[in-house]
PDB file of C-alpha atoms in Angstrom:
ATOM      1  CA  UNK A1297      80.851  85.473  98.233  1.00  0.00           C
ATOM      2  CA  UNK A1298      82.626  88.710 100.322  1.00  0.00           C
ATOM      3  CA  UNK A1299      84.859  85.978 102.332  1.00  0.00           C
ATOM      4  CA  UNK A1300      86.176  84.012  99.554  1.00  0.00           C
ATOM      5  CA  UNK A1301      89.957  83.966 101.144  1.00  0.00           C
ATOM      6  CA  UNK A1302      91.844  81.507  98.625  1.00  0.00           C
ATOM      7  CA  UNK A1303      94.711  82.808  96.543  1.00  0.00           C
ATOM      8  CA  UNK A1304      93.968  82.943  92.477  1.00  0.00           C
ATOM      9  CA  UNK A1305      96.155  83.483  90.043  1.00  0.00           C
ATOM     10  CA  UNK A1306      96.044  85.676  87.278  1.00  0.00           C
ATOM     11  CA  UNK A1307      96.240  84.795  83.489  1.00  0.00           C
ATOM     12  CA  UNK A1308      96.632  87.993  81.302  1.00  0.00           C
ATOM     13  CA  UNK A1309      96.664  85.591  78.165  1.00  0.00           C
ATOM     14  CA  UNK A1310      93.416  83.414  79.176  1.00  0.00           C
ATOM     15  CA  UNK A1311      91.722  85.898  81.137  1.00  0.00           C
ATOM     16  CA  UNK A1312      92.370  84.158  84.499  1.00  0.00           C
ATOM     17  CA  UNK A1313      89.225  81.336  83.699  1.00  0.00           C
ATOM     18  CA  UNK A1314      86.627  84.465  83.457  1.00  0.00           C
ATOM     19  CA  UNK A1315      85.410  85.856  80.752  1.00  0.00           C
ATOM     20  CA  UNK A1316      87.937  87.287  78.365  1.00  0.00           C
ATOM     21  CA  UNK A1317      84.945  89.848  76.881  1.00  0.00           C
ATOM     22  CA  UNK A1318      84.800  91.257  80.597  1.00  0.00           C
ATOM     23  CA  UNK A1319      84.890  95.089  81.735  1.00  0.00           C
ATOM     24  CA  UNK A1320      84.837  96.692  85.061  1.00  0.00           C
ATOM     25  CA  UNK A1321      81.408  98.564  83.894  1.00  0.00           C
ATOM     26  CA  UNK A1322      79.873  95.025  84.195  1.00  0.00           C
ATOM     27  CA  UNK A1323      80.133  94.951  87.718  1.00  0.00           C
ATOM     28  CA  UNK A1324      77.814  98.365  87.979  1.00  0.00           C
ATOM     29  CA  UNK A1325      75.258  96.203  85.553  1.00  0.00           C
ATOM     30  CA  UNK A1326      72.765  95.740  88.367  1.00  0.00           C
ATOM     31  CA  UNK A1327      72.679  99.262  89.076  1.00  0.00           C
ATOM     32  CA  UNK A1328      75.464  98.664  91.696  1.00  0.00           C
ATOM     33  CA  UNK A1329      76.462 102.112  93.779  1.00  0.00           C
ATOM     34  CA  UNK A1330      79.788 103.164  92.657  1.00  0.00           C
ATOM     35  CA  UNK A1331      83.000 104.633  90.206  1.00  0.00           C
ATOM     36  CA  UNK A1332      85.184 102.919  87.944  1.00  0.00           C
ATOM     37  CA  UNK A1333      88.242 105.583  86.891  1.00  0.00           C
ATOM     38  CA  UNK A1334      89.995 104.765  83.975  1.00  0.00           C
ATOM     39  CA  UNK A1335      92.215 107.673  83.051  1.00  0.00           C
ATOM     40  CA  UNK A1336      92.998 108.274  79.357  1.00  0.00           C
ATOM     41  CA  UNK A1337      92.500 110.893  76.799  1.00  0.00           C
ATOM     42  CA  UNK A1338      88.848 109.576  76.135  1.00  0.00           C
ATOM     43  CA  UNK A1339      87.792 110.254  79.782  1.00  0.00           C
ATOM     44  CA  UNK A1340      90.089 112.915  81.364  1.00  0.00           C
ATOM     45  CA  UNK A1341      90.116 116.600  81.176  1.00  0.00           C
ATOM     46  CA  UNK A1342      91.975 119.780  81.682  1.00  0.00           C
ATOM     47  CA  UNK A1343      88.873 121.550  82.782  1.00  0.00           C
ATOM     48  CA  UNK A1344      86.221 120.272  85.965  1.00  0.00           C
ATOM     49  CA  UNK A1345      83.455 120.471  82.996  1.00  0.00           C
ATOM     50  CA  UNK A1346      84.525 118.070  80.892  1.00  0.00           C
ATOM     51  CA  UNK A1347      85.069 120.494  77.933  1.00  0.00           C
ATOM     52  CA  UNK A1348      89.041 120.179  77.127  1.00  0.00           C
ATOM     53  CA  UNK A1349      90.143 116.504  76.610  1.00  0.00           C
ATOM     54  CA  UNK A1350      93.755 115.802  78.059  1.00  0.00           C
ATOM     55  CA  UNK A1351      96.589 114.490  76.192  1.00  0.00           C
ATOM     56  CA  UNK A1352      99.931 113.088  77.608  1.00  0.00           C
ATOM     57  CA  UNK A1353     101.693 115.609  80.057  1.00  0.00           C
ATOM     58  CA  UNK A1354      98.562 117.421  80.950  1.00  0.00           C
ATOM     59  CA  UNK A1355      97.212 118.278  84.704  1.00  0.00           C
ATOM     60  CA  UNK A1356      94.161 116.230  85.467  1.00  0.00           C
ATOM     61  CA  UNK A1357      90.946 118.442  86.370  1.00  0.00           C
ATOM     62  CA  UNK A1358      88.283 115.841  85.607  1.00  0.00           C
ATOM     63  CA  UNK A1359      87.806 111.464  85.540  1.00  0.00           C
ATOM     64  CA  UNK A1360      84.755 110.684  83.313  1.00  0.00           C
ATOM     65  CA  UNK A1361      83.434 107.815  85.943  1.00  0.00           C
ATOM     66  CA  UNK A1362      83.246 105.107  83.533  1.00  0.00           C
ATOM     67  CA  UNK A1363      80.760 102.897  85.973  1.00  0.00           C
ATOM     68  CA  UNK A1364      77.991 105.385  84.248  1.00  0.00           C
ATOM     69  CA  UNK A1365      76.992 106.160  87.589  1.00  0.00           C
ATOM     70  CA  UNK A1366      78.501 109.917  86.699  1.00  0.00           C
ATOM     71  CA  UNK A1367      80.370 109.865  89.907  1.00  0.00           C
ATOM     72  CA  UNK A1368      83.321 111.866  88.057  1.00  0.00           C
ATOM     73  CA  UNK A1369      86.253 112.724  89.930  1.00  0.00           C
ATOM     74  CA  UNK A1370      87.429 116.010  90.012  1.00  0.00           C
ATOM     75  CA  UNK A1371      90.111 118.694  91.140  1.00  0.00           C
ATOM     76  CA  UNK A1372      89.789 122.025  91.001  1.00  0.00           C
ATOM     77  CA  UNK A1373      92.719 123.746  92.666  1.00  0.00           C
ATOM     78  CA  UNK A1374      94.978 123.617  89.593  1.00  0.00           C
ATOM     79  CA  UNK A1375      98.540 122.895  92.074  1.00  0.00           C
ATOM     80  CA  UNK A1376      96.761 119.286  93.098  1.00  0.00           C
ATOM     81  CA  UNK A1377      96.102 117.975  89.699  1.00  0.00           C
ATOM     82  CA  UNK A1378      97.765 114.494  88.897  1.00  0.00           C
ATOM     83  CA  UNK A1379      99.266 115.166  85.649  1.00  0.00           C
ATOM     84  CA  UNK A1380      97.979 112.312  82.417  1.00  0.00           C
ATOM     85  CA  UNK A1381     100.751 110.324  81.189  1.00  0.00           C
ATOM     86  CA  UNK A1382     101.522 107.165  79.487  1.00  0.00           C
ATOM     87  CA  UNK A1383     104.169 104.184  79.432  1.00  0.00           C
ATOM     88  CA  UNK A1384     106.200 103.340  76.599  1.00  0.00           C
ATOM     89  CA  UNK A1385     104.193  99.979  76.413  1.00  0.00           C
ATOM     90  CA  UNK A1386     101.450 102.126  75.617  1.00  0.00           C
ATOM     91  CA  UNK A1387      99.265 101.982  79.151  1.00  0.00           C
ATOM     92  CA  UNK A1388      97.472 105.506  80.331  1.00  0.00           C
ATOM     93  CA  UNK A1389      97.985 106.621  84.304  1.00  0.00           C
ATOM     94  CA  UNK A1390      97.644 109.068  86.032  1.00  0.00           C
ATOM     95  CA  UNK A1391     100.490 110.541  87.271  1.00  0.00           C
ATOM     96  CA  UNK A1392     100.696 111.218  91.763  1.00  0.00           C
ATOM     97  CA  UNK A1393     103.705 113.977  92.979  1.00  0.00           C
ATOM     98  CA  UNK A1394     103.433 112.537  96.064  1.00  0.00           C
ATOM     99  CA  UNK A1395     103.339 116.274  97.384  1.00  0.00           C
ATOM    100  CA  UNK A1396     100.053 117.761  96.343  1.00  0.00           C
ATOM    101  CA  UNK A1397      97.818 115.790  94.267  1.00  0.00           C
ATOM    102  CA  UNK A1398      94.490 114.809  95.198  1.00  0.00           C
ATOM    103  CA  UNK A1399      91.260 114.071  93.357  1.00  0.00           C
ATOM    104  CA  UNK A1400      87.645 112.988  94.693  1.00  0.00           C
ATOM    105  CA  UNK A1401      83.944 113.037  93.848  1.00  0.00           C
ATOM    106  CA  UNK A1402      81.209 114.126  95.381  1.00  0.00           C
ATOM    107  CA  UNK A1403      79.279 112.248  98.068  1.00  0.00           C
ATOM    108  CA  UNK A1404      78.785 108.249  96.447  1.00  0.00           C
ATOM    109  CA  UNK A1405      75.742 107.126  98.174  1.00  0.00           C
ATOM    110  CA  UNK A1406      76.376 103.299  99.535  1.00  0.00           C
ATOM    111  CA  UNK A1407      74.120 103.273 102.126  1.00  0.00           C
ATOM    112  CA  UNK A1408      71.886 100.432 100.269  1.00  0.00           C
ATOM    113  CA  UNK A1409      75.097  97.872 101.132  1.00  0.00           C
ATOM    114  CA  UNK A1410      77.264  96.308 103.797  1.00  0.00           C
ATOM    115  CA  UNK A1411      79.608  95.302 101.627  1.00  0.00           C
ATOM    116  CA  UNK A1412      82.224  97.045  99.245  1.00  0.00           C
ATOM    117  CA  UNK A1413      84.477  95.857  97.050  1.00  0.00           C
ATOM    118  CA  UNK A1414      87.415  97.964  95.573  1.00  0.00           C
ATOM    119  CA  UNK A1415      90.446  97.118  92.837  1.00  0.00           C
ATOM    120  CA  UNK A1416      93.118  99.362  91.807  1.00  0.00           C
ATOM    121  CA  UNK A1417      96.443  98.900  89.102  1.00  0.00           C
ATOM    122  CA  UNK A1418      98.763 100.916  90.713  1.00  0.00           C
ATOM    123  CA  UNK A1419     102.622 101.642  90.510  1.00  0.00           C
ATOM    124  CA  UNK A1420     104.048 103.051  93.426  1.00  0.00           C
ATOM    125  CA  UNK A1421     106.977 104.836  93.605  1.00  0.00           C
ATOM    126  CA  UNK A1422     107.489 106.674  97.176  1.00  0.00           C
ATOM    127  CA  UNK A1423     108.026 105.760 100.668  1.00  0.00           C
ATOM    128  CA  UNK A1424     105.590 107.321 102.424  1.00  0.00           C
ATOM    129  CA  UNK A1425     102.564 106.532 103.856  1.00  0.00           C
ATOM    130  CA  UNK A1426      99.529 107.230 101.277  1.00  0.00           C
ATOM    131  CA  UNK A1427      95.960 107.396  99.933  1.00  0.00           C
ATOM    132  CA  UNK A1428      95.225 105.030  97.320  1.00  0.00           C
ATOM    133  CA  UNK A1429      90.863 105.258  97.687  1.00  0.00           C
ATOM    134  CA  UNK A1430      89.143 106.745 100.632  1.00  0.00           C
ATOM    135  CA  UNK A1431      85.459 107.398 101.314  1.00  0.00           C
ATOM    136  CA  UNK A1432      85.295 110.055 103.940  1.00  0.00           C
ATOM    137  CA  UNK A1433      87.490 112.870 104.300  1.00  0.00           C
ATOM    138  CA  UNK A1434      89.084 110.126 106.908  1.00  0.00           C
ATOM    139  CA  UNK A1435      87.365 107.155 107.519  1.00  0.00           C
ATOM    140  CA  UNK A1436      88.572 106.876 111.414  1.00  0.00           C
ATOM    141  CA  UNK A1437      85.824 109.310 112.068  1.00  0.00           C
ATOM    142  CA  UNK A1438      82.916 108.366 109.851  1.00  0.00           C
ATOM    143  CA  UNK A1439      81.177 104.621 110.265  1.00  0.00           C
ATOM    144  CA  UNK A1440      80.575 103.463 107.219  1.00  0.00           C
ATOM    145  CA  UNK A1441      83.789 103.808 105.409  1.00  0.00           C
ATOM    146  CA  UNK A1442      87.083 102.352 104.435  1.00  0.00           C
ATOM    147  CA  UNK A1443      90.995 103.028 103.231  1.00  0.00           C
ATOM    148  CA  UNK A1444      92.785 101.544 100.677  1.00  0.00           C
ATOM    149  CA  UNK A1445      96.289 102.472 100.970  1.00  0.00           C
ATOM    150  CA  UNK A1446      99.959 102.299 101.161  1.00  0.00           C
ATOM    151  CA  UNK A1447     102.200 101.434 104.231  1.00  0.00           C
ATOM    152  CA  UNK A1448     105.469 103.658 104.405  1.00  0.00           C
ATOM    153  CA  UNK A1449     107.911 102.549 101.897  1.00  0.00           C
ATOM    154  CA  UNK A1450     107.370  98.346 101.774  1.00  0.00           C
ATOM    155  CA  UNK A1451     103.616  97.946 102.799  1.00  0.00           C
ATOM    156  CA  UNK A1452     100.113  97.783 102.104  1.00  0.00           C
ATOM    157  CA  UNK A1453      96.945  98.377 104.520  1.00  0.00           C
ATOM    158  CA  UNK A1454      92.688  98.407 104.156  1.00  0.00           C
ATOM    159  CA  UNK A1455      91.099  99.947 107.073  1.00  0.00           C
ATOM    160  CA  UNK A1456      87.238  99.610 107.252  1.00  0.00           C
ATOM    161  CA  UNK A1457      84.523 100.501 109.387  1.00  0.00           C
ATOM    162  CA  UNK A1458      80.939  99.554 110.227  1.00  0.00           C
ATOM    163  CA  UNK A1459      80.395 100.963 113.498  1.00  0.00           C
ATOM    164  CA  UNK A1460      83.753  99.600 114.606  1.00  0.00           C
ATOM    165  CA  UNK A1461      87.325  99.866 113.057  1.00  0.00           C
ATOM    166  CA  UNK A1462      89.254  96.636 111.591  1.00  0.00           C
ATOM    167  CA  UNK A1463      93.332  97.477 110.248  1.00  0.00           C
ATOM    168  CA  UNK A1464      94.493  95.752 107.646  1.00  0.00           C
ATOM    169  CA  UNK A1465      98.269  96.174 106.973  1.00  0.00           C
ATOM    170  CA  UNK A1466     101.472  94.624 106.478  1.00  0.00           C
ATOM    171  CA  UNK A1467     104.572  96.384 106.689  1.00  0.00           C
ATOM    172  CA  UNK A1468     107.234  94.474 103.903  1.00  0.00           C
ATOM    173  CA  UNK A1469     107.447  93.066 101.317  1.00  0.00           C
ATOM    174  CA  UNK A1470     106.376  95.448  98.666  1.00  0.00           C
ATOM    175  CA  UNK A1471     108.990  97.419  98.805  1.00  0.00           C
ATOM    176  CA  UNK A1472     108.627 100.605  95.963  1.00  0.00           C
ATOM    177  CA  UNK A1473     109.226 100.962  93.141  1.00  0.00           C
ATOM    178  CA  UNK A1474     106.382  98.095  92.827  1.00  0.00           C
ATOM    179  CA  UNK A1475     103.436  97.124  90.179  1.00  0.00           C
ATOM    180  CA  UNK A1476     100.270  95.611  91.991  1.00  0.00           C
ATOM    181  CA  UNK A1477      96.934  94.556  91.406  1.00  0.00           C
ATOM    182  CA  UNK A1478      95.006  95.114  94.638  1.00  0.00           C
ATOM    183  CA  UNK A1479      91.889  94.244  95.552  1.00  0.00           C
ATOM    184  CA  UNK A1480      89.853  94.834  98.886  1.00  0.00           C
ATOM    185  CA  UNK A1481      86.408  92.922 100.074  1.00  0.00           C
ATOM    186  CA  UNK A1482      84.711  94.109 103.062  1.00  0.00           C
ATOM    187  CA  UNK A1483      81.360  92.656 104.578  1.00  0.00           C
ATOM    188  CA  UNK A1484      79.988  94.893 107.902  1.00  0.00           C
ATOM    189  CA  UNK A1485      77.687  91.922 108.800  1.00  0.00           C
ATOM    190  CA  UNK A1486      79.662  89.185 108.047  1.00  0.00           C
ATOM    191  CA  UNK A1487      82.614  90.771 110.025  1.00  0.00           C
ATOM    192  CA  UNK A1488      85.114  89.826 106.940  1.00  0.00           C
ATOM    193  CA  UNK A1489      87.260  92.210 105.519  1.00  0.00           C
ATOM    194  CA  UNK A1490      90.193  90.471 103.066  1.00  0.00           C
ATOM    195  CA  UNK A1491      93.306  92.585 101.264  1.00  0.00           C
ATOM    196  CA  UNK A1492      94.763  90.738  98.150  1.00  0.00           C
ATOM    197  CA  UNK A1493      97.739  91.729  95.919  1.00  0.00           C
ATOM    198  CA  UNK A1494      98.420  89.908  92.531  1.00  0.00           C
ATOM    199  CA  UNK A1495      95.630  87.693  92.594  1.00  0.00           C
ATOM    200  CA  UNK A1496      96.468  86.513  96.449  1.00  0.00           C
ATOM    201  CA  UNK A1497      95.042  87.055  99.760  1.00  0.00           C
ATOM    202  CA  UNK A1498      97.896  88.536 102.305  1.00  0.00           C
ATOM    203  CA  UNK A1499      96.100  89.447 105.188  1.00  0.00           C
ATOM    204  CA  UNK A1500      92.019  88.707 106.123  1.00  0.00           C
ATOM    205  CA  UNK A1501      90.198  89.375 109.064  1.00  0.00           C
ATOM    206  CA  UNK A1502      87.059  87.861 110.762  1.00  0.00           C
ATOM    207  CA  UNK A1503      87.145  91.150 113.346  1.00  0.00           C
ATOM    208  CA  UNK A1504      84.393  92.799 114.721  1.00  0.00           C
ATOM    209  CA  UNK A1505      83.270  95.143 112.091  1.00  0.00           C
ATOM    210  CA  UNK A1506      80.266  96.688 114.111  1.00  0.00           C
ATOM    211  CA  UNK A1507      76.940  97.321 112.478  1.00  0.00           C
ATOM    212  CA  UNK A1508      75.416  99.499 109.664  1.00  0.00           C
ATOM    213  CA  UNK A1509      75.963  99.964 105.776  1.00  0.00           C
ATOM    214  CA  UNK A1510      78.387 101.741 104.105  1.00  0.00           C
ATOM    215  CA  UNK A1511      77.651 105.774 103.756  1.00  0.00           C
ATOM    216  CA  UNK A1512      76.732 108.378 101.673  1.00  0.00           C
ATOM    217  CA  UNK A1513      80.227 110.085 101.499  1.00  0.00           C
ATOM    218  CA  UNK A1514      82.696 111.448  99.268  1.00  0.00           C
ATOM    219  CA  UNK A1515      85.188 108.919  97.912  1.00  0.00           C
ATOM    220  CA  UNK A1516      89.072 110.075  97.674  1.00  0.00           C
ATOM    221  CA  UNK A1517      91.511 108.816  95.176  1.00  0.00           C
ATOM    222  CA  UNK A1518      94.847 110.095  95.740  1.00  0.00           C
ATOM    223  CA  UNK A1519      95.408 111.540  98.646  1.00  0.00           C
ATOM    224  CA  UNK A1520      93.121 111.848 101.733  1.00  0.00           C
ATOM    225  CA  UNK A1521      90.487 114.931 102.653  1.00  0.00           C
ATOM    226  CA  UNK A1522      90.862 115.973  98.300  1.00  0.00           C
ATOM    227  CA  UNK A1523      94.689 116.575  98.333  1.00  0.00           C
ATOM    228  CA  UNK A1524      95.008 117.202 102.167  1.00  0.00           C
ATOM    229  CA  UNK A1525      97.737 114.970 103.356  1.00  0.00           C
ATOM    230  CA  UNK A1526      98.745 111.181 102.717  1.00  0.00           C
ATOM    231  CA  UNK A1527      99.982 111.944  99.518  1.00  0.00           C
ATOM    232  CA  UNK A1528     100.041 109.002  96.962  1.00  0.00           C
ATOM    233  CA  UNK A1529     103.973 109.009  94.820  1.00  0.00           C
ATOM    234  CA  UNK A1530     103.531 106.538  91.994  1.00  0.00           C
ATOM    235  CA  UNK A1531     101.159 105.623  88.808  1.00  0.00           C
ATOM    236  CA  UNK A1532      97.325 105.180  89.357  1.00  0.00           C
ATOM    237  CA  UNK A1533      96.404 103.035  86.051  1.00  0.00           C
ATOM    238  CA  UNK A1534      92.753 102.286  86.874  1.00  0.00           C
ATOM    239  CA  UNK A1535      90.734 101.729  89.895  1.00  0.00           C
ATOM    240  CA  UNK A1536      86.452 100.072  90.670  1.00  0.00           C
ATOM    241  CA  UNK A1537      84.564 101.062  93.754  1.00  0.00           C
ATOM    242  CA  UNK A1538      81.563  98.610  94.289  1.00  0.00           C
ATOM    243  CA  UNK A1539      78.719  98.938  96.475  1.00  0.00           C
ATOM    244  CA  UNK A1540      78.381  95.107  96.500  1.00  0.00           C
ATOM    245  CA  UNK A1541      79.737  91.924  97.134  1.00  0.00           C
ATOM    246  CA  UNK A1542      81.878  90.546  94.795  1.00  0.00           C
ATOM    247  CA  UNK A1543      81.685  86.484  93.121  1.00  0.00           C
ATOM    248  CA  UNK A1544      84.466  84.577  92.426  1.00  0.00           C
ATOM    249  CA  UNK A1545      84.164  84.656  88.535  1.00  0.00           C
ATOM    250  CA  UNK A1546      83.796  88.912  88.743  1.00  0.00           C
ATOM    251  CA  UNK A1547      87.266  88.647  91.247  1.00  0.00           C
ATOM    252  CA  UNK A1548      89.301  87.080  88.533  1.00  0.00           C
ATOM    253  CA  UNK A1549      87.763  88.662  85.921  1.00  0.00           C
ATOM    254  CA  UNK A1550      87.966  92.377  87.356  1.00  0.00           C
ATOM    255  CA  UNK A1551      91.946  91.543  88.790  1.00  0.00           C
ATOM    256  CA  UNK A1552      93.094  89.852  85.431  1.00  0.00           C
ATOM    257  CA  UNK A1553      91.407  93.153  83.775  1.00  0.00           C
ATOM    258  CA  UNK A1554      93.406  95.613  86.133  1.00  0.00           C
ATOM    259  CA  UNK A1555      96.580  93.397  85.697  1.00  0.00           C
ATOM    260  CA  UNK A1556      96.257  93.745  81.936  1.00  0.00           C
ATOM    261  CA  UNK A1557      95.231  97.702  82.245  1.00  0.00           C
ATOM    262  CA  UNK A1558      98.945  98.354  84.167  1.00  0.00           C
ATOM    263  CA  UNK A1559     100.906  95.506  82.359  1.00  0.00           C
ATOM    264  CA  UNK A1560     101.567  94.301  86.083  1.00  0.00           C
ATOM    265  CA  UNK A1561     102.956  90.623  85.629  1.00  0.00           C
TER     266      UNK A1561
END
């Protein structure tokens, strides 16, 4: 369920007590709302049509979603494309400035669902507040939306909204440069909204979250407003949107997946 709250570690080796065969498009297998981007040369482009494939080094114009929900994520002002690169261990990213970049897709309709869960593999590397995922060009206007995202130099925050606002964050402790898993479940109606970091809950809230279902908005990855401010500095290795709640078995799965995609632990 949405409020499981207890801490689970991650196995990279045994696939955490999941299922070792396990990939984030099996959480869209229900026809779940939602994105999965997974930069690499087989799903990232130089072009916003999808015609040039990207190698190592190259700007960013276009995520393949690989949910097949064909939410892609695109930028088209060439000065806010993350740039494709990959670690000597062999792992893909995409590569945030911290100054410009910015990708999003168009409008992601979630409206079917009060509940969303998101995971990300990221690296951060700046100290400033930033964009990890966003629906909304910025979800303190817009019911129905949420913010996954960093907290000045040492923290981490989720923001989400049914008709009312709940904040997430904690100020130390993750201090960059820093690898983490992260994971977000929200629930409008059952006023629960939980922020997790290498397969452990650090903050959860039982807060009024109002009323309503998620929206039919635009879903930033990067930055917020497509490359507008709250600039992400660091490595985005793979991230899951889900219009749905989120079982225990598809929480260790998808996290020991994401740890393994960013050789976090």
């Amino acid at each position: 369920m949405i409020g499981l709250s207890l801490g689970l570690s991650l196995s990279r080796h045994t696939g955490g007590g999941g299922d070792q065969a396990f990939t984030p498009a099996s959480l869209f297998a229900s026809g779940e709302a939602g994105v999965w981007g997974d930069p690499s040369p087989t799903t990232c482009f130089t072009d916003t049509s999808g015609a040039t494939p990207a190698g190592a080094g190259d700007a960013v114009a276009r995520i393949n979603d690989s949910s097949g929900n064909g939410n892609n994520i695109i930028q088209s002002t060439v000065a806010a494309r993350p740039l494709l690169k990959q670690t000597v261990g062999g792992d893909w990213y995409l590569d945030y400035s911290g100054t410009d970049d910015g990708m999003a897709t168009a409008a992601i309709d979630f409206s079917a669902s009060d509940k969303i869960s998101v995971f990300a593999s990221i690296e951060a590397e700046g100290s400033n507040t930033s964009v990890i995922v966003e629906t909304a060009a910025d979800y303190t206007s817009v019911n129905g939306s949420f913010v996954l995202y960093r907290q000045t130099s040492q923290g981490l925050g989720l923001n989400s909204k049914g008709s009312s606002d709940q904040t997430l964050s904690v100020s130390t402790g993750y201090a960059a440069p820093t690898k983490q898993v992260l994971s977000g479940l929200i629930d409008i109606s059952g006023n629960s909204s939980i922020l997790r970091a290498n397969g452990s809950v650090i903050l959860s809230s039982t807060g009024d979250l109002g009323t309503g279902n998620f929206g039919n908005h635009v879903l930033n990855v990067g930055a917020r407003n497509n490359a507008g401010s709250l600039f992400f500095n660091g490595k985005l290795f793979s991230f899951v949107v889900r219009g749905a709640a989120t079982s225990g078995d598809q929480l260790i799965d998808a996290e020991t997946w994401m740890d393994e995609r960013g050789s976090i632990t």
